Coordinates of C-alpha atoms in Angstrom, one line a residue:
Chain A
M1144 CA 0.0 0.0 0.0
H1145 CA 1.2 3.5 -0.8
K1146 CA 2.0 5.6 2.1
F1147 CA 0.9 9.2 1.6
K1148 CA 0.8 11.7 4.4
N1149 CA -2.2 13.6 3.2
I1150 CA -4.4 14.6 0.2
N1151 CA -1.8 17.1 -1.0
E1152 CA 0.8 14.4 -1.4
V1153 CA -1.7 12.1 -3.2
H1154 CA -2.6 14.9 -5.5
E1155 CA 1.0 15.4 -6.4
A1156 CA 1.4 11.7 -7.2
L1157 CA -1.7 11.7 -9.3
I1158 CA -0.6 14.8 -11.2
N1159 CA 2.9 13.3 -11.8
K1160 CA 1.3 10.0 -12.9
Q1161 CA 3.1 8.0 -10.2
I1162 CA -0.2 6.4 -9.5
S1163 CA -3.6 6.4 -11.3
V1164 CA -7.0 7.1 -9.8
F1165 CA -7.8 3.5 -10.3
D1166 CA -4.8 2.3 -8.2
L1167 CA -5.6 4.7 -5.5
V1168 CA -9.2 3.9 -5.2
S1169 CA -8.7 0.2 -5.5
E1170 CA -6.3 0.2 -2.5
Y1171 CA -8.8 2.0 -0.3
L1172 CA -11.8 -0.1 -1.6
N1173 CA -9.9 -3.3 -0.8
V1174 CA -9.4 -2.2 2.8
A1175 CA -13.1 -1.2 3.0
K1176 CA -14.2 -4.6 1.7
T1177 CA -11.8 -6.5 3.9
K1178 CA -12.3 -4.7 7.2
N1179 CA -16.0 -3.9 6.9
A1180 CA -17.1 -7.4 8.1
E1181 CA -15.6 -6.8 11.5
I1182 CA -15.8 -3.0 11.9
F1183 CA -19.1 -2.3 10.0
A1184 CA -18.3 1.3 9.1
Y1185 CA -20.3 1.0 6.0
V1186 CA -24.0 0.1 5.6
E1187 CA -23.3 0.0 1.9
I1188 CA -20.2 -0.1 -0.2
F1189 CA -21.3 1.0 -3.7
D1190 CA -21.0 -1.5 -6.5
D1191 CA -17.9 -1.8 -8.6
T1192 CA -19.5 -0.4 -11.8
D1193 CA -20.7 2.6 -9.9
I1194 CA -17.3 3.3 -8.5
K1195 CA -15.5 2.5 -11.8
Q1196 CA -17.6 5.3 -13.5
Q1197 CA -16.6 7.8 -10.8
V1198 CA -12.9 6.7 -11.1
D1199 CA -13.0 7.1 -14.9
R1200 CA -14.5 10.5 -14.6
A1201 CA -11.8 11.5 -12.1
Q1202 CA -9.0 10.1 -14.2
K1203 CA -10.3 12.1 -17.2
M1204 CA -10.2 15.3 -15.2
F1205 CA -6.5 14.6 -14.6
D1206 CA -5.8 13.7 -18.2
E1207 CA -7.5 16.9 -19.3
G1208 CA -5.8 19.1 -16.7
R1209 CA -9.1 19.9 -14.9
A1210 CA -8.3 18.1 -11.6
T1211 CA -8.9 19.7 -8.2
K1212 CA -7.3 18.7 -4.9
L1213 CA -10.2 16.3 -4.3
T1214 CA -10.3 14.7 -7.7
G1215 CA -9.9 10.9 -7.4
I1216 CA -9.8 11.1 -3.6
P1217 CA -11.9 8.2 -2.0
I1218 CA -14.5 9.6 0.4
S1219 CA -17.4 8.2 2.3
I1220 CA -20.8 9.8 3.1
K1221 CA -22.9 9.5 6.2
D1222 CA -26.2 7.7 5.5
N1223 CA -28.2 11.0 6.0
M1224 CA -27.0 12.7 2.8
L1225 CA -28.8 12.4 -0.5
F1226 CA -26.8 11.0 -3.5
V1227 CA -29.2 10.7 -6.4
G1228 CA -30.0 7.1 -7.4
H1229 CA -28.5 5.7 -4.2
K1230 CA -30.2 4.6 -1.0
A1231 CA -30.4 7.0 1.9
T1232 CA -32.0 5.9 5.2
A1233 CA -30.5 7.8 8.1
C1234 CA -30.1 4.2 9.4
S1235 CA -33.8 4.1 10.2
A1236 CA -36.2 1.3 9.3
I1237 CA -38.8 4.0 8.5
L1238 CA -36.7 4.9 5.4
E1239 CA -36.2 1.3 4.3
G1240 CA -35.8 1.2 0.6
Y1241 CA -35.8 4.9 0.0
T1242 CA -33.7 6.1 -3.0
A1243 CA -32.6 9.7 -3.2
T1244 CA -34.3 11.6 -5.9
Y1245 CA -31.8 14.5 -6.0
D1246 CA -28.2 15.3 -5.0
A1247 CA -27.5 17.2 -1.7
H1248 CA -25.6 20.4 -2.4
V1249 CA -22.5 19.0 -0.8
I1250 CA -22.8 15.8 -3.0
A1251 CA -23.1 17.9 -6.1
E1252 CA -20.0 19.8 -5.1
L1253 CA -18.1 16.5 -4.5
K1254 CA -19.1 15.3 -7.9
K1255 CA -18.0 18.6 -9.5
A1256 CA -14.6 18.2 -7.7
G1257 CA -14.3 14.6 -9.0
A1258 CA -14.1 12.9 -5.6
V1259 CA -14.9 9.2 -5.6
I1260 CA -17.7 8.3 -3.2
I1261 CA -17.3 4.7 -2.2
G1262 CA -20.1 4.1 0.2
R1263 CA -22.5 5.3 2.9
T1264 CA -21.6 5.0 6.5
N1265 CA -23.4 3.8 9.6
M1266 CA -24.8 6.3 12.1
D1267 CA -27.2 6.5 15.1
E1268 CA -30.8 6.5 13.8
F1269 CA -31.5 10.0 12.5
A1270 CA -28.2 11.0 14.2
M1271 CA -29.8 10.5 17.7
G1272 CA -27.0 9.1 19.8
S1273 CA -23.3 9.3 20.7
S1274 CA -22.2 5.7 20.1
T1275 CA -23.7 4.6 16.7
E1276 CA -25.6 1.9 18.7
T1277 CA -29.1 3.1 17.7
S1278 CA -28.6 2.3 14.0
C1279 CA -31.2 -0.1 12.6
Y1280 CA -28.4 -2.0 10.9
G1281 CA -26.3 -2.8 14.0
V1282 CA -23.3 -1.3 15.7
T1283 CA -20.0 -0.1 14.4
K1284 CA -16.8 -1.0 16.2
N1285 CA -14.0 1.4 17.0
P1286 CA -11.1 0.5 14.7
L1287 CA -8.6 1.6 17.5
N1288 CA -10.1 -0.8 20.0
T1289 CA -12.9 -3.1 18.8
D1290 CA -14.3 -3.6 22.3
L1291 CA -15.3 0.1 22.3
V1292 CA -17.8 2.3 20.5
P1293 CA -16.6 4.6 17.8
G1294 CA -18.7 7.5 19.1
G1295 CA -21.6 9.0 17.3
S1296 CA -23.7 9.9 15.6
S1297 CA -21.1 9.9 12.8
G1298 CA -19.5 6.7 14.1
G1299 CA -19.4 4.9 10.8
A1300 CA -17.9 8.0 9.1
A1301 CA -15.1 8.1 11.7
A1302 CA -14.5 4.3 11.5
S1303 CA -14.3 4.5 7.7
V1304 CA -11.4 6.9 8.0
A1305 CA -9.7 5.3 11.0
M1306 CA -9.7 1.8 9.4
G1307 CA -8.0 3.2 6.3
A1308 CA -11.0 2.7 4.0
V1309 CA -11.2 6.3 2.8
M1310 CA -9.0 9.4 3.1
V1311 CA -11.8 11.7 4.3
A1312 CA -15.4 11.3 5.3
L1313 CA -18.5 13.6 5.3
G1314 CA -20.6 13.5 8.4
S1315 CA -22.9 15.9 10.2
D1316 CA -22.6 17.7 13.6
T1317 CA -25.8 18.7 15.5
G1318 CA -24.5 18.6 19.0
G1319 CA -21.0 17.1 18.6
S1320 CA -21.7 14.2 16.2
I1321 CA -18.4 14.9 14.2
R1322 CA -16.1 16.1 17.0
Q1323 CA -16.9 13.3 19.5
P1324 CA -16.4 10.4 17.1
A1325 CA -13.3 12.1 15.7
G1326 CA -12.0 12.2 19.3
Y1327 CA -12.9 8.6 20.0
C1328 CA -11.2 7.4 16.7
G1329 CA -8.1 9.6 16.9
L1330 CA -9.1 11.9 14.0
V1331 CA -9.7 15.5 13.2
G1332 CA -13.3 16.7 13.2
F1333 CA -14.4 20.1 12.1
K1334 CA -17.8 21.7 12.8
P1335 CA -18.1 24.8 10.6
T1336 CA -19.9 28.1 11.4
Y1337 CA -23.6 27.6 11.1
G1338 CA -24.5 28.9 7.6
N1339 CA -21.2 27.9 5.9
M1340 CA -22.6 24.6 4.7
S1341 CA -25.8 24.1 2.7
R1342 CA -28.1 21.7 4.5
N1343 CA -30.0 21.1 1.3
G1344 CA -30.2 17.3 0.9
L1345 CA -29.2 16.5 4.4
I1346 CA -31.9 14.5 6.3
A1347 CA -32.7 16.9 9.1
L1348 CA -32.4 16.2 12.9
A1349 CA -32.5 19.7 14.4
S1350 CA -32.4 22.3 11.6
S1351 CA -31.0 25.2 13.6
F1352 CA -28.0 23.2 14.7
D1353 CA -27.3 20.7 11.9
Q1354 CA -24.1 21.3 9.9
I1355 CA -22.4 19.0 7.4
S1356 CA -18.9 18.5 8.6
P1357 CA -15.6 16.9 7.5
L1358 CA -13.7 14.1 9.3
A1359 CA -10.1 13.5 8.3
N1360 CA -6.7 12.1 9.4
N1361 CA -5.2 15.5 9.6
V1362 CA -6.2 19.2 9.6
S1363 CA -5.0 19.8 6.0
D1364 CA -7.3 17.2 4.6
A1365 CA -10.3 18.5 6.6
K1366 CA -9.6 22.0 5.3
I1367 CA -9.5 20.8 1.6
L1368 CA -12.8 19.1 2.0
F1369 CA -14.3 22.1 3.8
E1370 CA -13.1 24.5 1.1
T1371 CA -14.6 22.3 -1.7
I1372 CA -18.1 21.9 -0.3
S1373 CA -18.7 25.2 1.7
T1374 CA -20.0 27.1 -1.3
Y1375 CA -23.1 29.2 -1.2
D1376 CA -26.4 27.6 -2.0
K1377 CA -29.6 29.6 -2.5
L1378 CA -31.7 26.5 -1.8
D1379 CA -30.8 26.7 1.9
A1380 CA -32.1 29.9 3.3
T1381 CA -29.8 29.7 6.3
C1382 CA -26.7 29.3 4.0
V1383 CA -24.7 32.6 4.3
P1384 CA -23.6 34.3 1.0
I1385 CA -19.8 34.3 0.6
E1386 CA -19.6 38.1 0.9
S1387 CA -21.3 38.0 4.3
R1388 CA -18.9 35.5 5.8
S1389 CA -17.1 38.5 7.4
L1390 CA -13.8 37.0 8.3
V1391 CA -12.1 36.0 5.0
K1392 CA -9.8 33.0 4.8
N1393 CA -6.2 33.3 6.0
N1394 CA -6.9 36.8 7.2
S1395 CA -3.8 37.2 9.2
T1396 CA -3.6 41.0 9.8
K1397 CA -3.6 40.4 13.6
T1398 CA -1.2 38.0 15.3
I1399 CA -3.2 35.4 17.2
K1400 CA -2.2 35.4 20.8
K1401 CA -4.9 34.7 23.4
I1402 CA -6.7 31.4 24.1
G1403 CA -9.5 31.3 26.7
V1404 CA -9.5 28.4 29.2
P1405 CA -12.7 27.7 31.1
R1406 CA -10.7 26.1 34.0
K1407 CA -13.6 26.0 36.5
W1408 CA -15.8 24.0 34.0
V1409 CA -13.1 21.6 33.0
S1410 CA -12.1 20.8 36.5
G1411 CA -15.7 20.1 37.4
G1412 CA -17.3 16.7 38.3
G1413 CA -18.0 14.0 35.7
I1414 CA -14.7 14.6 33.8
E1415 CA -12.3 11.7 33.7
E1416 CA -9.0 12.2 35.5
G1417 CA -6.9 11.2 32.5
I1418 CA -8.7 13.8 30.4
K1419 CA -7.9 16.5 32.9
I1420 CA -4.3 15.5 32.9
N1421 CA -4.0 15.5 29.1
F1422 CA -5.8 18.8 29.0
D1423 CA -3.2 20.4 31.3
E1424 CA -0.5 19.0 29.1
S1425 CA -2.1 20.5 26.0
L1426 CA -2.3 23.9 27.7
K1427 CA 1.5 23.6 28.4
K1428 CA 2.0 22.9 24.7
L1429 CA -0.1 25.9 23.7
E1430 CA 2.0 28.1 26.0
A1431 CA 5.2 26.6 24.6
M1432 CA 3.9 27.5 21.1
G1433 CA 3.6 31.1 22.2
Y1434 CA -0.1 31.5 23.0
E1435 CA -1.2 33.4 26.0
L1436 CA -3.7 31.5 28.1
V1437 CA -6.5 33.5 29.7
D1438 CA -8.9 32.1 32.3
V1439 CA -12.5 32.6 31.2
D1440 CA -15.8 31.9 33.0
L1441 CA -18.7 30.5 31.0
P1442 CA -21.6 30.2 33.4
M1443 CA -24.2 30.4 30.6
S1444 CA -22.4 28.1 28.1
E1445 CA -22.2 25.5 30.8
A1446 CA -26.0 25.1 30.4
S1447 CA -25.6 24.4 26.7
L1448 CA -26.3 20.7 27.0
A1449 CA -29.5 21.3 28.9
V1450 CA -30.6 23.9 26.3
Y1451 CA -29.7 21.4 23.6
Y1452 CA -31.8 18.7 25.0
I1453 CA -34.8 21.0 24.9
L1454 CA -34.4 22.6 21.5
M1455 CA -33.1 19.5 19.6
P1456 CA -36.0 17.2 20.5
A1457 CA -38.5 20.0 19.8
E1458 CA -37.1 20.5 16.3
A1459 CA -36.7 16.8 15.8
S1460 CA -40.3 16.0 16.7
S1461 CA -41.4 18.5 14.1
N1462 CA -38.9 17.5 11.4
L1463 CA -39.7 13.8 11.8
A1464 CA -43.5 14.4 11.3
R1465 CA -42.9 13.9 7.6
Y1466 CA -42.3 10.2 8.1
D1467 CA -45.9 9.1 7.9
G1468 CA -45.9 5.9 5.8
I1469 CA -47.4 7.9 2.9
R1470 CA -44.6 9.9 1.2
Y1471 CA -41.6 7.6 1.3
G1472 CA -40.0 4.6 2.9
A1473 CA -41.8 2.1 5.0
H1474 CA -45.6 1.7 5.2
V1475 CA -47.5 -0.4 7.7
D1476 CA -51.0 -1.1 6.6
S1477 CA -54.0 -0.6 8.9
Q1478 CA -57.7 -0.2 8.8
D1479 CA -57.7 3.6 8.5
L1480 CA -55.4 6.5 7.8
M1481 CA -54.7 7.3 11.4
G1482 CA -53.7 3.6 11.9
V1483 CA -51.3 3.9 9.0
Y1484 CA -49.6 6.9 10.7
T1485 CA -49.4 5.6 14.2
Q1486 CA -48.4 2.1 13.3
T1487 CA -45.8 3.0 10.7
R1488 CA -44.3 5.5 13.0
G1489 CA -44.6 3.3 16.1
Q1490 CA -43.1 0.2 14.5
K1491 CA -40.5 1.7 12.2
F1492 CA -38.9 4.4 14.4
G1493 CA -36.4 2.9 16.9
P1494 CA -36.7 3.3 20.7
E1495 CA -34.4 6.3 21.0
V1496 CA -36.1 8.2 18.2
R1497 CA -39.6 7.5 19.7
R1498 CA -38.4 8.9 23.0
R1499 CA -37.1 12.1 21.5
I1500 CA -40.2 12.6 19.4
L1501 CA -42.3 12.3 22.6
L1502 CA -40.0 14.6 24.5
G1503 CA -40.1 17.2 21.8
T1504 CA -43.9 16.9 21.6
Y1505 CA -44.1 17.4 25.4
I1506 CA -41.8 20.5 25.2
L1507 CA -43.8 22.1 22.5
S1508 CA -47.2 21.2 24.0
H1509 CA -49.6 23.8 25.4
G1510 CA -48.7 24.4 29.0
Y1511 CA -45.0 23.5 28.7
Y1512 CA -44.0 25.6 25.7
D1513 CA -43.1 28.6 27.8
A1514 CA -41.4 26.8 30.6
Y1515 CA -39.2 24.8 28.3
Y1516 CA -39.0 25.9 24.7
R1517 CA -39.3 29.6 25.2
T1518 CA -37.0 29.6 28.2
A1519 CA -34.4 27.5 26.3
L1520 CA -34.5 30.0 23.4
K1521 CA -33.8 32.8 25.9
V1522 CA -30.8 30.9 27.4
K1523 CA -29.6 30.1 23.9
S1524 CA -29.5 33.9 23.1
T1525 CA -27.6 34.5 26.3
I1526 CA -25.1 31.8 25.6
T1527 CA -24.5 33.2 22.1
L1528 CA -24.0 36.7 23.6
E1529 CA -21.7 35.3 26.4
L1530 CA -19.4 33.7 23.8
K1531 CA -19.5 36.7 21.5
N1532 CA -18.3 38.9 24.4
I1533 CA -15.6 36.5 25.4
F1534 CA -14.3 36.5 21.8
D1535 CA -13.8 40.2 22.1
K1536 CA -11.1 39.4 24.7
V1537 CA -9.7 36.1 23.4
D1538 CA -9.1 34.7 19.9
F1539 CA -10.1 31.1 20.7
I1540 CA -11.5 28.9 23.6
V1541 CA -10.0 25.5 24.3
T1542 CA -11.7 22.5 26.1
P1543 CA -11.3 18.8 26.1
T1544 CA -13.5 17.4 23.3
T1545 CA -15.3 15.0 25.6
P1546 CA -15.6 14.4 29.4
F1547 CA -14.9 10.7 29.0
L1548 CA -13.1 8.4 26.5
A1549 CA -14.7 5.8 24.2
F1550 CA -16.8 3.3 26.3
E1551 CA -17.9 -0.3 26.0
F1552 CA -21.0 -1.3 24.0
G1553 CA -24.2 -1.0 26.1
S1554 CA -22.5 0.6 29.0
K1555 CA -24.3 3.9 28.7
S1556 CA -27.7 2.8 27.3
D1557 CA -29.7 2.4 30.6
D1558 CA -29.4 5.9 32.0
P1559 CA -31.0 8.5 29.7
I1560 CA -28.5 11.1 30.6
A1561 CA -25.2 9.1 30.8
M1562 CA -24.7 8.9 27.1
K1563 CA -25.8 12.5 26.5
L1564 CA -23.1 13.9 28.7
A1565 CA -20.6 12.9 26.0
D1566 CA -21.7 16.2 24.3
L1567 CA -21.0 18.4 27.3
F1568 CA -18.2 20.4 25.7
T1569 CA -19.3 20.2 22.1
T1570 CA -22.9 21.6 22.4
P1571 CA -21.9 25.2 23.1
A1572 CA -20.6 25.6 19.5
N1573 CA -23.9 24.3 18.1
I1574 CA -26.0 26.5 20.4
A1575 CA -24.0 29.6 19.4
G1576 CA -23.5 28.6 15.8
I1577 CA -19.7 29.1 16.1
P1578 CA -17.1 26.9 14.4
A1579 CA -15.1 24.3 16.4
I1580 CA -12.4 21.7 15.6
S1581 CA -11.4 18.6 17.6
I1582 CA -7.9 17.2 17.1
P1583 CA -5.8 14.4 18.7
S1584 CA -3.7 15.5 21.7
G1585 CA -1.7 12.5 22.8
D1586 CA -2.0 8.8 23.6
A1587 CA -4.7 7.7 26.0
G1588 CA -3.8 4.0 26.4
N1589 CA -6.0 1.1 25.2
G1590 CA -5.2 2.1 21.6
L1591 CA -7.1 5.4 22.1
K1592 CA -6.1 9.0 21.6
H1593 CA -6.9 12.0 23.7
S1594 CA -8.6 14.9 21.9
I1595 CA -9.0 18.7 22.5
Q1596 CA -11.4 21.1 21.0
F1597 CA -10.8 24.7 19.8
M1598 CA -13.8 27.1 19.3
G1599 CA -13.6 30.4 17.6
P1600 CA -16.0 33.3 16.8
N1601 CA -18.4 33.2 13.8
F1602 CA -16.6 32.7 10.4
S1603 CA -13.2 32.2 12.0
D1604 CA -13.2 28.8 10.4
Y1605 CA -9.9 29.3 8.5
K1606 CA -8.2 30.7 11.6
L1607 CA -9.3 27.6 13.5
F1608 CA -7.6 25.4 10.8
E1609 CA -4.5 27.5 11.2
L1610 CA -4.4 27.1 15.0
A1611 CA -5.2 23.4 14.8
E1612 CA -2.5 22.8 12.1
S1613 CA 0.1 24.5 14.3
F1614 CA -0.9 22.4 17.3
E1615 CA -0.7 19.3 15.2
K1616 CA 2.7 20.2 13.9
F1617 CA 4.0 21.0 17.4
D1618 CA 2.5 17.7 18.7
N1619 CA 4.1 15.6 16.0
K1620 CA 7.6 17.2 16.4
Chain B
M1378 CA -44.5 11.6 34.3
D1379 CA -47.5 9.2 34.3
I1380 CA -48.7 6.7 31.7
K1381 CA -51.7 9.0 30.9
T1382 CA -49.3 11.7 29.8
I1383 CA -47.4 9.3 27.6
D1384 CA -50.7 8.2 25.9
Y1385 CA -51.6 11.9 25.3
L1386 CA -48.1 12.7 23.8
A1387 CA -48.2 9.5 21.7
S1388 CA -51.6 10.6 20.3
L1389 CA -50.3 14.1 19.5
A1390 CA -47.2 12.6 17.9
R1391 CA -49.2 10.0 15.9
L1392 CA -47.0 7.4 17.4
E1393 CA -48.2 4.0 18.6
I1394 CA -46.3 3.1 21.8
D1395 CA -46.6 -0.5 23.1
D1396 CA -48.0 -0.9 26.6
S1397 CA -44.9 -2.8 27.7
E1398 CA -42.7 0.2 26.8
K1399 CA -44.7 3.0 28.4
E1400 CA -43.2 2.7 31.8
S1401 CA -39.6 2.9 30.6
V1402 CA -40.5 5.7 28.3
A1403 CA -42.0 7.7 31.2
R1404 CA -39.0 7.1 33.3
D1405 CA -36.5 8.2 30.6
L1406 CA -38.5 11.3 29.8
A1407 CA -38.7 12.2 33.4
G1408 CA -34.9 11.7 33.7
V1409 CA -34.2 14.0 30.8
L1410 CA -36.6 16.7 32.0
A1411 CA -35.0 16.6 35.5
Y1412 CA -31.7 17.3 33.9
V1413 CA -32.8 20.1 31.5
D1414 CA -34.7 21.8 34.4
Q1415 CA -31.4 23.4 35.4
I1416 CA -32.1 26.1 32.8
Q1417 CA -35.0 27.4 34.9
A1418 CA -32.4 28.6 37.5
V1419 CA -30.1 30.0 34.7
A1420 CA -33.0 31.8 33.1
K1421 CA -34.4 33.3 36.3
N1422 CA -32.4 36.5 36.3
L1423 CA -32.3 37.0 32.6
G1424 CA -35.3 39.4 32.2
N1425 CA -36.7 40.0 28.8
I1426 CA -34.3 38.8 26.2
E1427 CA -35.4 38.9 22.6
P1428 CA -35.0 35.4 21.1
E1429 CA -32.4 35.5 18.4
Y1430 CA -34.7 33.9 15.8
L1431 CA -36.9 37.0 15.7
K1432 CA -34.0 39.2 14.5
T1433 CA -33.3 38.1 11.0
N1434 CA -35.2 37.0 8.0
T1435 CA -34.2 35.7 4.6
T1436 CA -36.3 35.7 1.6
S1437 CA -35.6 34.3 -1.9
S1438 CA -36.7 35.8 -5.1
D1439 CA -39.9 34.3 -6.6
H1440 CA -38.7 32.4 -9.6
V1441 CA -39.2 28.9 -10.9
L1442 CA -36.2 26.6 -10.3
N1443 CA -37.3 23.6 -12.2
M1444 CA -39.8 22.5 -14.9
G1445 CA -43.2 21.4 -13.9
G1446 CA -43.3 17.6 -13.6
Q1447 CA -39.6 17.3 -13.7
Y1448 CA -39.4 15.3 -10.5
T1449 CA -43.0 13.9 -10.5
Q1450 CA -42.1 10.3 -11.5
A1451 CA -39.0 10.1 -9.3
I1452 CA -40.9 11.2 -6.2
L1453 CA -43.9 9.0 -7.0
N1454 CA -41.6 6.0 -7.3
E1455 CA -40.6 6.5 -3.6
T1456 CA -44.2 6.5 -2.3
P1457 CA -45.5 3.2 -0.9
N1458 CA -48.7 3.6 -2.9
H1459 CA -49.5 5.5 -6.0
E1460 CA -51.8 5.4 -9.0
G1461 CA -51.1 7.5 -12.1
D1462 CA -49.8 10.8 -10.8
Y1463 CA -51.6 10.5 -7.4
V1464 CA -50.4 9.3 -4.1
V1465 CA -53.0 6.8 -2.7
V1466 CA -54.1 7.1 0.9
K1467 CA -56.9 5.5 2.9
K1468 CA -60.3 7.1 2.8
V1469 CA -60.5 10.0 5.2
L1470 CA -64.3 10.3 5.5

């Protein structure tokens, strides 16, 4: 197998004809086919003819001098993105047999760039979970340690990269669904500023938080994927026009200096000792790199997970109303129309999805709307403001990515809160809409890696890449 | 949270819940609600904050993006039941 450090090196080799697109894709495809039986990263690896057509198209782009950085690069997509003519189910039995009728914006961009999509990856049903255990197809194992979960909801996406079956993967991040599995599988996960990515063609969980996000082996690859797909799309009203993304890329007029550290929060209960130790080591590295560390207090942002578990189920219960046994996917027959609705939904949604729909219904119901939904929106606004004010004083905020490392299958399924606490540090970025990146920060034993997260103000995406890349370089020295 | 509430929510959500599952659903919902209740204390001293969503609005120009019928067949093919260009549902009345 060829050993390339990153997409840039592969691109060079493809340009210089050291390798062909066919060779490159075949290598990754073989790994995918060999390892999938054990890891189950993919719910479907596309058939050879399909992949061959994509390979030929990519090779032609090289031969005609039209190749981009992503041309010929093998990539996987999470099962909640529409790729015309291919199945898309969000790993739910309710979308059994559904075939996408159009391309998601990001898929159209990947096709334009000539990337080779080799399959769709496993995920928690409708992205509801942090371990990929709620998928209707079964669990994905963590390639770093097969006794442990890969994280979630983009667990299959992370596993597909970690097992060497693709160079990069597309997932989605609603409350940490990219950054947490990236942490658990020793990868880089990047959640863009809300509005940088078109959600058109992404099967919705909570629309005001969902962002399509890249997963990669290194910062450089994640950045290349982000650059390619973060184009403006008029079909998503929340997608921000390029000229409004105020901070332009590689804007380096000001030397980056200050990083905020929420010490009180990070030293709190429920956070594994090993993670605290690694976090302190990471802070020392940042100091050695020349950054000034500033203590920050985030009393409002600490409530992000609670806000998230009000707004997310509320939006999900409304978004998932469309699965009624009439429009697409599964249909359970009954004596009347109401029976078709209730039985299709009752029998085809999994247990976690049913719970979140009921929770969202409760939160939005008359009598509780003010106490939960409206109050959560108020706190959300306050969190957004708190972070905005902090970013007037510091350039970035650093936290561990997760409060605990990858866990054993089934170990967090009984307590309704235990699993959700995995998102403790990742939800603030979704609540406030700001970008965040998680990157490996040292060995954690058991084959696992530690991971830290950097957050930045709105549209500081490229500055986050810069910071993460310098941390990565320093760490690998 | 009691079983009666679960039944009510299930009827609002058009979701059949098996009797054997109701107790564990009630317990899990109560668990999550107990956790998220911490926002009441956080929100107590906030006063009147205008929710962010009221602040901005985006509209798109009113023009046709695709031809009539362009996707009709593809979409109909995904429905569990259709006849001609219609989606078939059970009699409502």
